[in-house]
Amino acid sequence: MTTVLLVLGLLLGLYALLYYNCIRGAKCRAQSSLRGKTVVITGGNTGIGKMTALDLAQRKARVILACRSRARGEAAVYDIRRESGNNEVLFMSLDLASLDSVRAFAETFLRSEPRLDILINNAGIGAGGRKEDGFNLVFQVNHLGHFLLTHLLLERLKLSVPSRVVIVASSAHRSGKIDFENLQKPVEGILQNFQAYCNSKLANILYARELANKLEGTDVTCYAVHPGFVNTELFRYIPIWLWLFFVPISWLFFRDPTDGAQTSIYCATQEGIEMFSGRYFVDCRVQDPRPPARDDAVAKKLWEVSERMVGLTMPYPAPQCVRLMMWVLLVLSTLISLTSSPVSYQTLLIAFSIIVSVKTQ
């Protein structure tokens, strides 16, 4: 019996050393007050997002939890208000799986909130199928929805400078790849969904890189972060049988959400990191991601493709559209020369107006 107790004690001691030295990760030491500042956190009702929201609420920020579930969002608001003593914690409905919901959220926010100091793109899923917009659900929630959300809120961020965008990425980007032909296609199966997750995390880092380039000189900065391996609801959609393996591993060897939130909190609050805008942070330190996540040409193309996918630009590059419309105009001109009809002249005028508007976009 004594031997068994000694062995158990040794194992517990080794586990404690492993957890506090290898698993737990760095802690954000910034003491910045956020009084008077407004923060939006997607997926702030659970896991890393909720712990991030709690910390920022304790710093006296006005915190808006942008979540899909009203019941869970309002429950998180209650918890955070109670623990932080800050009543300026609010719920706003946002479903990143619906681009219409993203637009509706942005419209509601811009109508009700005069400033936005920190946007934390935290929400994410590890598996899914296809939703109403027809895209790969993992890629839409993890990248496209946040891409559109940030675009719609960008002017408010610029009006509240210095302001920040924090994008929760992952070391899973190491296994990601950007295949522009298949980005939006829904997938099925565990391995295919995991690959879609890795692809979306690579997209997160590339997006932060290109966003920083476009925001240069505006005093709006952005950062991609790896929270570590965290025991959250990220893979809640995996098959039941896989939980028998996954749950004990995650419980023993993954960080808890408080530890997982530290790098997000650091990038939201730490002073003096503006020079690292667009960079990737791990354990509250700058780290170089894998080479595919540092490819500026791919980052730029991903931006352009994402704009078209969420409807911010035309489905074809503008010069191609102009050439197409010029051909249409040529055909109309030929018809006019044959008919000399006043209606045809009116049609020509409308077509000319469309071409001019396309050229100026």
Tab-separated table of C-alpha atoms in Angstrom:
chain	number	residue	atom	x	y	z
A	1	MET	CA	0.000	0.000	0.000
A	2	THR	CA	2.828	2.362	0.882
A	3	THR	CA	4.472	1.650	-2.463
A	4	VAL	CA	1.250	2.422	-4.338
A	5	LEU	CA	0.875	5.731	-2.511
A	6	LEU	CA	4.483	6.635	-3.267
A	7	VAL	CA	3.990	5.865	-6.953
A	8	LEU	CA	0.773	7.913	-7.059
A	9	GLY	CA	2.472	10.803	-5.293
A	10	LEU	CA	5.375	10.665	-7.748
A	11	LEU	CA	3.017	10.625	-10.716
A	12	LEU	CA	1.037	13.572	-9.363
A	13	GLY	CA	4.252	15.495	-8.768
A	14	LEU	CA	5.483	14.803	-12.290
A	15	TYR	CA	2.108	15.837	-13.711
A	16	ALA	CA	2.178	19.102	-11.714
A	17	LEU	CA	5.659	19.870	-13.062
A	18	LEU	CA	4.523	19.073	-16.581
A	19	TYR	CA	1.383	21.214	-16.323
A	20	TYR	CA	2.896	24.328	-14.763
A	21	ASN	CA	6.077	24.264	-16.864
A	22	CYS	CA	4.877	22.988	-20.240
A	23	ILE	CA	1.091	22.989	-20.539
A	24	ARG	CA	-0.123	26.068	-18.664
A	25	GLY	CA	1.798	28.638	-20.708
A	26	ALA	CA	2.604	32.294	-20.039
A	27	LYS	CA	0.359	34.663	-18.129
A	28	CYS	CA	-0.453	38.190	-19.313
A	29	ARG	CA	1.138	40.657	-16.884
A	30	ALA	CA	-0.325	43.852	-18.392
A	31	GLN	CA	-2.164	45.975	-15.838
A	32	SER	CA	-3.843	48.304	-18.337
A	33	SER	CA	-7.222	49.775	-17.425
A	34	LEU	CA	-9.830	49.739	-20.191
A	35	ARG	CA	-12.239	52.174	-18.587
A	36	GLY	CA	-14.111	54.091	-21.291
A	37	LYS	CA	-13.232	51.547	-23.999
A	38	THR	CA	-15.611	49.243	-25.867
A	39	VAL	CA	-14.750	45.633	-26.720
A	40	VAL	CA	-16.541	43.158	-28.982
A	41	ILE	CA	-15.747	39.466	-28.486
A	42	THR	CA	-17.237	36.841	-30.794
A	43	GLY	CA	-18.055	33.575	-29.081
A	44	GLY	CA	-17.778	35.269	-25.708
A	45	ASN	CA	-20.286	33.006	-23.993
A	46	THR	CA	-17.955	30.068	-23.357
A	47	GLY	CA	-14.363	28.872	-23.221
A	48	ILE	CA	-11.517	31.197	-24.176
A	49	GLY	CA	-13.919	33.934	-25.230
A	50	LYS	CA	-15.718	33.996	-21.887
A	51	MET	CA	-12.476	34.117	-19.896
A	52	THR	CA	-11.172	36.882	-22.149
A	53	ALA	CA	-14.406	38.807	-21.646
A	54	LEU	CA	-14.191	38.352	-17.866
A	55	ASP	CA	-10.643	39.718	-17.737
A	56	LEU	CA	-11.485	42.753	-19.885
A	57	ALA	CA	-14.642	43.405	-17.866
A	58	GLN	CA	-12.513	43.379	-14.714
A	59	ARG	CA	-10.445	46.106	-16.394
A	60	LYS	CA	-13.689	48.157	-16.585
A	61	ALA	CA	-14.221	47.887	-20.353
A	62	ARG	CA	-17.680	47.919	-21.908
A	63	VAL	CA	-17.805	44.338	-23.218
A	64	ILE	CA	-20.200	43.079	-25.858
A	65	LEU	CA	-20.557	39.314	-26.219
A	66	ALA	CA	-21.379	38.571	-29.848
A	67	CYS	CA	-22.880	35.064	-29.704
A	68	ARG	CA	-25.263	32.813	-31.598
A	69	SER	CA	-27.246	31.472	-28.635
A	70	ARG	CA	-29.239	34.106	-26.759
A	71	ALA	CA	-29.783	31.840	-23.734
A	72	ARG	CA	-26.099	31.002	-23.347
A	73	GLY	CA	-25.023	34.542	-24.172
A	74	GLU	CA	-27.266	36.099	-21.548
A	75	ALA	CA	-26.180	33.479	-18.991
A	76	ALA	CA	-22.544	34.419	-19.684
A	77	VAL	CA	-23.412	38.119	-19.288
A	78	TYR	CA	-24.901	37.351	-15.868
A	79	ASP	CA	-21.826	35.353	-14.803
A	80	ILE	CA	-19.335	37.987	-15.981
A	81	ARG	CA	-21.246	40.871	-14.409
A	82	ARG	CA	-21.392	38.997	-11.112
A	83	GLU	CA	-17.701	38.027	-11.072
A	84	SER	CA	-16.322	41.325	-12.374
A	85	GLY	CA	-18.691	43.772	-10.694
A	86	ASN	CA	-19.022	45.474	-14.081
A	87	ASN	CA	-22.583	45.968	-15.332
A	88	GLU	CA	-21.428	47.164	-18.757
A	89	VAL	CA	-21.403	43.656	-20.190
A	90	LEU	CA	-23.976	43.097	-22.930
A	91	PHE	CA	-25.198	40.399	-25.295
A	92	MET	CA	-25.735	40.962	-29.016
A	93	SER	CA	-26.904	38.248	-31.392
A	94	LEU	CA	-24.387	37.103	-34.014
A	95	ASP	CA	-24.323	33.887	-36.032
A	96	LEU	CA	-21.102	33.736	-38.038
A	97	ALA	CA	-22.563	30.878	-40.085
A	98	SER	CA	-24.929	33.422	-41.686
A	99	LEU	CA	-23.567	36.425	-43.572
A	100	ASP	CA	-26.971	38.087	-43.188
A	101	SER	CA	-26.621	37.734	-39.406
A	102	VAL	CA	-23.147	39.307	-39.566
A	103	ARG	CA	-24.555	42.280	-41.473
A	104	ALA	CA	-27.479	42.597	-39.070
A	105	PHE	CA	-25.120	42.537	-36.070
A	106	ALA	CA	-22.895	45.225	-37.608
A	107	GLU	CA	-25.914	47.411	-38.354
A	108	THR	CA	-27.216	47.058	-34.782
A	109	PHE	CA	-23.804	47.715	-33.265
A	110	LEU	CA	-23.054	50.771	-35.393
A	111	ARG	CA	-26.462	52.222	-34.587
A	112	SER	CA	-26.095	51.772	-30.815
A	113	GLU	CA	-22.367	52.021	-30.023
A	114	PRO	CA	-20.384	55.212	-30.696
A	115	ARG	CA	-16.947	53.581	-30.432
A	116	LEU	CA	-15.087	50.302	-30.842
A	117	ASP	CA	-11.620	50.024	-29.328
A	118	ILE	CA	-10.949	46.288	-29.438
A	119	LEU	CA	-12.454	43.627	-31.717
A	120	ILE	CA	-11.582	40.049	-30.749
A	121	ASN	CA	-12.407	37.514	-33.447
A	122	ASN	CA	-12.506	34.564	-31.090
A	123	ALA	CA	-15.402	32.285	-32.121
A	124	GLY	CA	-14.570	29.088	-33.941
A	125	ILE	CA	-15.715	25.556	-34.674
A	126	GLY	CA	-13.793	22.396	-35.495
A	127	ALA	CA	-16.369	20.574	-37.609
A	128	GLY	CA	-19.558	21.240	-39.530
A	129	GLY	CA	-21.276	20.913	-42.881
A	130	ARG	CA	-23.043	23.478	-45.047
A	131	LYS	CA	-25.308	26.339	-43.999
A	132	GLU	CA	-27.581	28.738	-45.857
A	133	ASP	CA	-24.734	30.606	-47.576
A	134	GLY	CA	-23.474	27.367	-49.154
A	135	PHE	CA	-19.885	27.567	-47.904
A	136	ASN	CA	-17.790	25.120	-45.933
A	137	LEU	CA	-19.142	25.816	-42.451
A	138	VAL	CA	-15.773	25.614	-40.662
A	139	PHE	CA	-14.163	28.020	-43.125
A	140	GLN	CA	-17.131	30.388	-42.985
A	141	VAL	CA	-17.348	30.604	-39.190
A	142	ASN	CA	-13.596	30.694	-38.580
A	143	HIS	CA	-12.603	33.033	-41.423
A	144	LEU	CA	-15.258	34.424	-43.762
A	145	GLY	CA	-17.719	35.564	-41.085
A	146	HIS	CA	-14.963	37.358	-39.184
A	147	PHE	CA	-13.572	38.808	-42.407
A	148	LEU	CA	-16.937	40.409	-43.200
A	149	LEU	CA	-17.515	41.482	-39.590
A	150	THR	CA	-14.146	43.243	-39.381
A	151	HIS	CA	-14.745	44.987	-42.703
A	152	LEU	CA	-18.140	46.284	-41.573
A	153	LEU	CA	-16.752	47.567	-38.246
A	154	LEU	CA	-13.472	48.936	-39.575
A	155	GLU	CA	-14.545	52.570	-39.863
A	156	ARG	CA	-15.702	52.549	-36.243
A	157	LEU	CA	-12.320	51.124	-35.215
A	158	LYS	CA	-10.607	53.920	-37.147
A	159	LEU	CA	-12.711	56.513	-35.341
A	160	SER	CA	-11.617	55.074	-31.967
A	161	VAL	CA	-7.842	54.919	-32.483
A	162	PRO	CA	-5.615	53.620	-31.121
A	163	SER	CA	-7.645	50.435	-31.582
A	164	ARG	CA	-6.920	46.745	-32.108
A	165	VAL	CA	-8.149	43.601	-33.818
A	166	VAL	CA	-7.185	40.274	-32.229
A	167	ILE	CA	-7.674	37.129	-34.313
A	168	VAL	CA	-7.623	33.773	-32.543
A	169	ALA	CA	-5.719	31.432	-34.837
A	170	SER	CA	-3.927	28.178	-33.959
A	171	SER	CA	-0.732	26.204	-34.401
A	172	ALA	CA	-2.960	23.922	-36.497
A	173	HIS	CA	-2.089	26.295	-39.345
A	174	ARG	CA	1.025	24.136	-39.716
A	175	SER	CA	-1.119	21.498	-41.429
A	176	GLY	CA	-3.221	23.997	-43.370
A	177	LYS	CA	-3.158	24.834	-47.049
A	178	ILE	CA	-4.963	27.415	-49.147
A	179	ASP	CA	-6.522	25.752	-52.174
A	180	PHE	CA	-8.422	28.546	-53.888
A	181	GLU	CA	-10.391	26.095	-56.012
A	182	ASN	CA	-11.886	24.286	-53.017
A	183	LEU	CA	-11.910	26.808	-50.163
A	184	GLN	CA	-15.677	27.108	-49.983
A	185	LYS	CA	-16.658	23.500	-50.653
A	186	PRO	CA	-18.389	21.666	-47.764
A	187	VAL	CA	-16.651	18.506	-46.545
A	188	GLU	CA	-17.662	15.408	-44.627
A	189	GLY	CA	-15.740	13.114	-42.318
A	190	ILE	CA	-13.431	13.643	-39.345
A	191	LEU	CA	-10.176	14.016	-41.268
A	192	GLN	CA	-11.697	16.303	-43.891
A	193	ASN	CA	-13.217	18.544	-41.212
A	194	PHE	CA	-9.927	18.702	-39.347
A	195	GLN	CA	-8.183	19.692	-42.565
A	196	ALA	CA	-10.798	22.413	-43.099
A	197	TYR	CA	-10.080	23.630	-39.556
A	198	CYS	CA	-6.332	23.758	-40.244
A	199	ASN	CA	-6.978	25.613	-43.502
A	200	SER	CA	-9.136	28.178	-41.707
A	201	LYS	CA	-6.444	28.780	-39.079
A	202	LEU	CA	-3.870	29.357	-41.816
A	203	ALA	CA	-6.335	31.801	-43.376
A	204	ASN	CA	-6.593	33.619	-40.006
A	205	ILE	CA	-2.856	34.295	-39.905
A	206	LEU	CA	-2.675	35.333	-43.564
A	207	TYR	CA	-5.653	37.623	-43.007
A	208	ALA	CA	-3.980	39.328	-40.034
A	209	ARG	CA	-0.884	39.844	-42.153
A	210	GLU	CA	-2.739	41.482	-45.038
A	211	LEU	CA	-5.036	43.464	-42.728
A	212	ALA	CA	-1.973	44.991	-41.062
A	213	ASN	CA	-0.640	46.036	-44.471
A	214	LYS	CA	-3.907	47.732	-45.372
A	215	LEU	CA	-4.169	49.458	-41.970
A	216	GLU	CA	-0.627	50.805	-41.966
A	217	GLY	CA	-0.602	54.398	-40.781
A	218	THR	CA	-4.129	54.300	-39.308
A	219	ASP	CA	-3.273	53.486	-35.646
A	220	VAL	CA	-5.468	50.371	-35.947
A	221	THR	CA	-3.300	47.319	-35.316
A	222	CYS	CA	-4.045	43.600	-35.523
A	223	TYR	CA	-2.571	40.408	-34.148
A	224	ALA	CA	-3.058	36.673	-34.713
A	225	VAL	CA	-2.726	34.481	-31.617
A	226	HIS	CA	-2.318	30.807	-30.793
A	227	PRO	CA	-4.067	30.136	-27.455
A	228	GLY	CA	-2.393	26.783	-26.922
A	229	PHE	CA	-4.205	23.460	-26.759
A	230	VAL	CA	-7.243	24.356	-24.688
A	231	ASN	CA	-10.020	22.230	-23.215
A	232	THR	CA	-13.035	24.005	-24.759
A	233	GLU	CA	-16.142	23.165	-26.781
A	234	LEU	CA	-14.314	23.681	-30.075
A	235	PHE	CA	-14.732	20.078	-31.201
A	236	ARG	CA	-18.188	19.575	-29.738
A	237	TYR	CA	-19.424	18.178	-33.069
A	238	ILE	CA	-17.008	15.251	-33.219
A	239	PRO	CA	-18.602	11.756	-33.068
A	240	ILE	CA	-19.561	10.391	-29.656
A	241	TRP	CA	-17.209	7.436	-29.934
A	242	LEU	CA	-14.231	9.761	-30.353
A	243	TRP	CA	-15.038	11.506	-27.074
A	244	LEU	CA	-13.998	8.325	-25.211
A	245	PHE	CA	-10.451	9.058	-26.366
A	246	PHE	CA	-10.577	12.852	-26.662
A	247	VAL	CA	-12.067	13.868	-23.294
A	248	PRO	CA	-9.482	12.304	-20.928
A	249	ILE	CA	-6.611	13.551	-23.118
A	250	SER	CA	-7.986	17.097	-23.212
A	251	TRP	CA	-8.753	17.092	-19.484
A	252	LEU	CA	-5.234	15.986	-18.546
A	253	PHE	CA	-3.017	17.664	-21.129
A	254	PHE	CA	-4.868	20.729	-22.443
A	255	ARG	CA	-4.965	24.172	-20.847
A	256	ASP	CA	-8.066	25.419	-19.123
A	257	PRO	CA	-9.859	28.389	-20.778
A	258	THR	CA	-8.348	30.930	-18.360
A	259	ASP	CA	-4.818	29.926	-19.369
A	260	GLY	CA	-5.885	29.721	-23.016
A	261	ALA	CA	-7.145	33.310	-22.922
A	262	GLN	CA	-3.844	34.859	-21.815
A	263	THR	CA	-2.351	35.612	-25.239
A	264	SER	CA	-5.620	37.121	-26.481
A	265	ILE	CA	-5.699	39.340	-23.381
A	266	TYR	CA	-2.051	40.250	-23.901
A	267	CYS	CA	-2.589	41.362	-27.497
A	268	ALA	CA	-5.701	43.302	-26.483
A	269	THR	CA	-4.099	45.173	-23.574
A	270	GLN	CA	-0.299	45.166	-23.696
A	271	GLU	CA	1.232	48.560	-24.448
A	272	GLY	CA	4.113	48.919	-26.894
A	273	ILE	CA	3.364	46.029	-29.264
A	274	GLU	CA	2.044	48.202	-32.112
A	275	MET	CA	5.239	47.612	-34.102
A	276	PHE	CA	4.268	43.929	-34.300
A	277	SER	CA	0.963	44.533	-36.076
A	278	GLY	CA	0.141	41.623	-38.356
A	279	ARG	CA	2.384	39.216	-36.471
A	280	TYR	CA	1.628	35.887	-34.802
A	281	PHE	CA	1.785	35.541	-30.992
A	282	VAL	CA	2.260	32.400	-28.881
A	283	ASP	CA	2.436	32.450	-25.072
A	284	CYS	CA	2.422	36.274	-25.061
A	285	ARG	CA	5.441	36.446	-27.363
A	286	VAL	CA	5.939	37.073	-31.066
A	287	GLN	CA	6.704	33.912	-33.009
A	288	ASP	CA	7.183	33.246	-36.699
A	289	PRO	CA	4.504	30.932	-38.100
A	290	ARG	CA	5.303	28.365	-40.763
A	291	PRO	CA	6.427	29.761	-44.168
A	292	PRO	CA	3.008	29.293	-45.877
A	293	ALA	CA	1.551	31.677	-43.262
A	294	ARG	CA	4.118	34.331	-44.277
A	295	ASP	CA	3.360	34.307	-48.003
A	296	ASP	CA	2.296	37.867	-48.833
A	297	ALA	CA	1.140	36.963	-52.349
A	298	VAL	CA	-1.217	34.277	-51.004
A	299	ALA	CA	-2.399	36.654	-48.248
A	300	LYS	CA	-3.289	39.291	-50.839
A	301	LYS	CA	-5.098	36.808	-53.066
A	302	LEU	CA	-6.970	35.350	-50.082
A	303	TRP	CA	-8.160	38.868	-49.237
A	304	GLU	CA	-9.464	39.387	-52.773
A	305	VAL	CA	-11.146	35.971	-52.901
A	306	SER	CA	-12.712	36.526	-49.466
A	307	GLU	CA	-14.095	39.886	-50.601
A	308	ARG	CA	-15.837	38.216	-53.525
A	309	MET	CA	-17.113	35.306	-51.411
A	310	VAL	CA	-18.825	37.598	-48.893
A	311	GLY	CA	-20.177	39.915	-51.584
A	312	LEU	CA	-17.983	42.967	-51.041
A	313	THR	CA	-16.817	43.024	-54.663
A	314	MET	CA	-17.980	41.710	-58.027
A	315	PRO	CA	-17.610	37.969	-58.717
A	316	TYR	CA	-15.097	38.783	-61.464
A	317	PRO	CA	-12.224	41.272	-61.448
A	318	ALA	CA	-13.448	44.717	-62.490
A	319	PRO	CA	-11.355	44.921	-65.720
A	320	GLN	CA	-12.958	41.691	-66.965
A	321	CYS	CA	-16.419	43.071	-66.158
A	322	VAL	CA	-15.639	46.250	-68.043
A	323	ARG	CA	-14.469	44.338	-71.097
A	324	LEU	CA	-17.616	42.202	-70.996
A	325	MET	CA	-19.826	45.271	-70.781
A	326	MET	CA	-17.927	46.946	-73.610
A	327	TRP	CA	-18.844	43.984	-75.801
A	328	VAL	CA	-22.466	44.374	-74.715
A	329	LEU	CA	-22.267	48.066	-75.602
A	330	LEU	CA	-20.846	47.215	-79.023
A	331	VAL	CA	-23.756	44.863	-79.714
A	332	LEU	CA	-26.246	47.496	-78.574
A	333	SER	CA	-24.588	50.088	-80.787
A	334	THR	CA	-24.934	47.757	-83.756
A	335	LEU	CA	-28.619	47.241	-83.014
A	336	ILE	CA	-29.131	50.995	-82.753
A	337	SER	CA	-27.562	51.545	-86.134
A	338	LEU	CA	-30.056	49.068	-87.586
A	339	THR	CA	-33.207	50.249	-85.805
A	340	SER	CA	-32.612	53.953	-85.012
A	341	SER	CA	-35.205	53.506	-82.258
A	342	PRO	CA	-35.453	56.080	-79.385
A	343	VAL	CA	-35.893	53.145	-77.001
A	344	SER	CA	-32.579	51.728	-78.224
A	345	TYR	CA	-30.823	55.029	-77.542
A	346	GLN	CA	-32.245	54.941	-74.012
A	347	THR	CA	-30.906	51.395	-73.585
A	348	LEU	CA	-27.478	52.546	-74.793
A	349	LEU	CA	-27.456	55.366	-72.247
A	350	ILE	CA	-28.288	52.950	-69.412
A	351	ALA	CA	-25.550	50.560	-70.518
A	352	PHE	CA	-23.032	53.390	-70.699
A	353	SER	CA	-23.951	54.488	-67.143
A	354	ILE	CA	-23.397	50.950	-65.839
A	355	ILE	CA	-19.946	50.762	-67.448
A	356	VAL	CA	-18.925	54.114	-65.972
A	357	SER	CA	-20.070	53.023	-62.506
A	358	VAL	CA	-18.081	49.768	-62.766
A	359	LYS	CA	-14.931	51.625	-63.806
A	360	THR	CA	-15.157	53.902	-60.811
A	361	GLN	CA	-15.635	51.133	-58.193
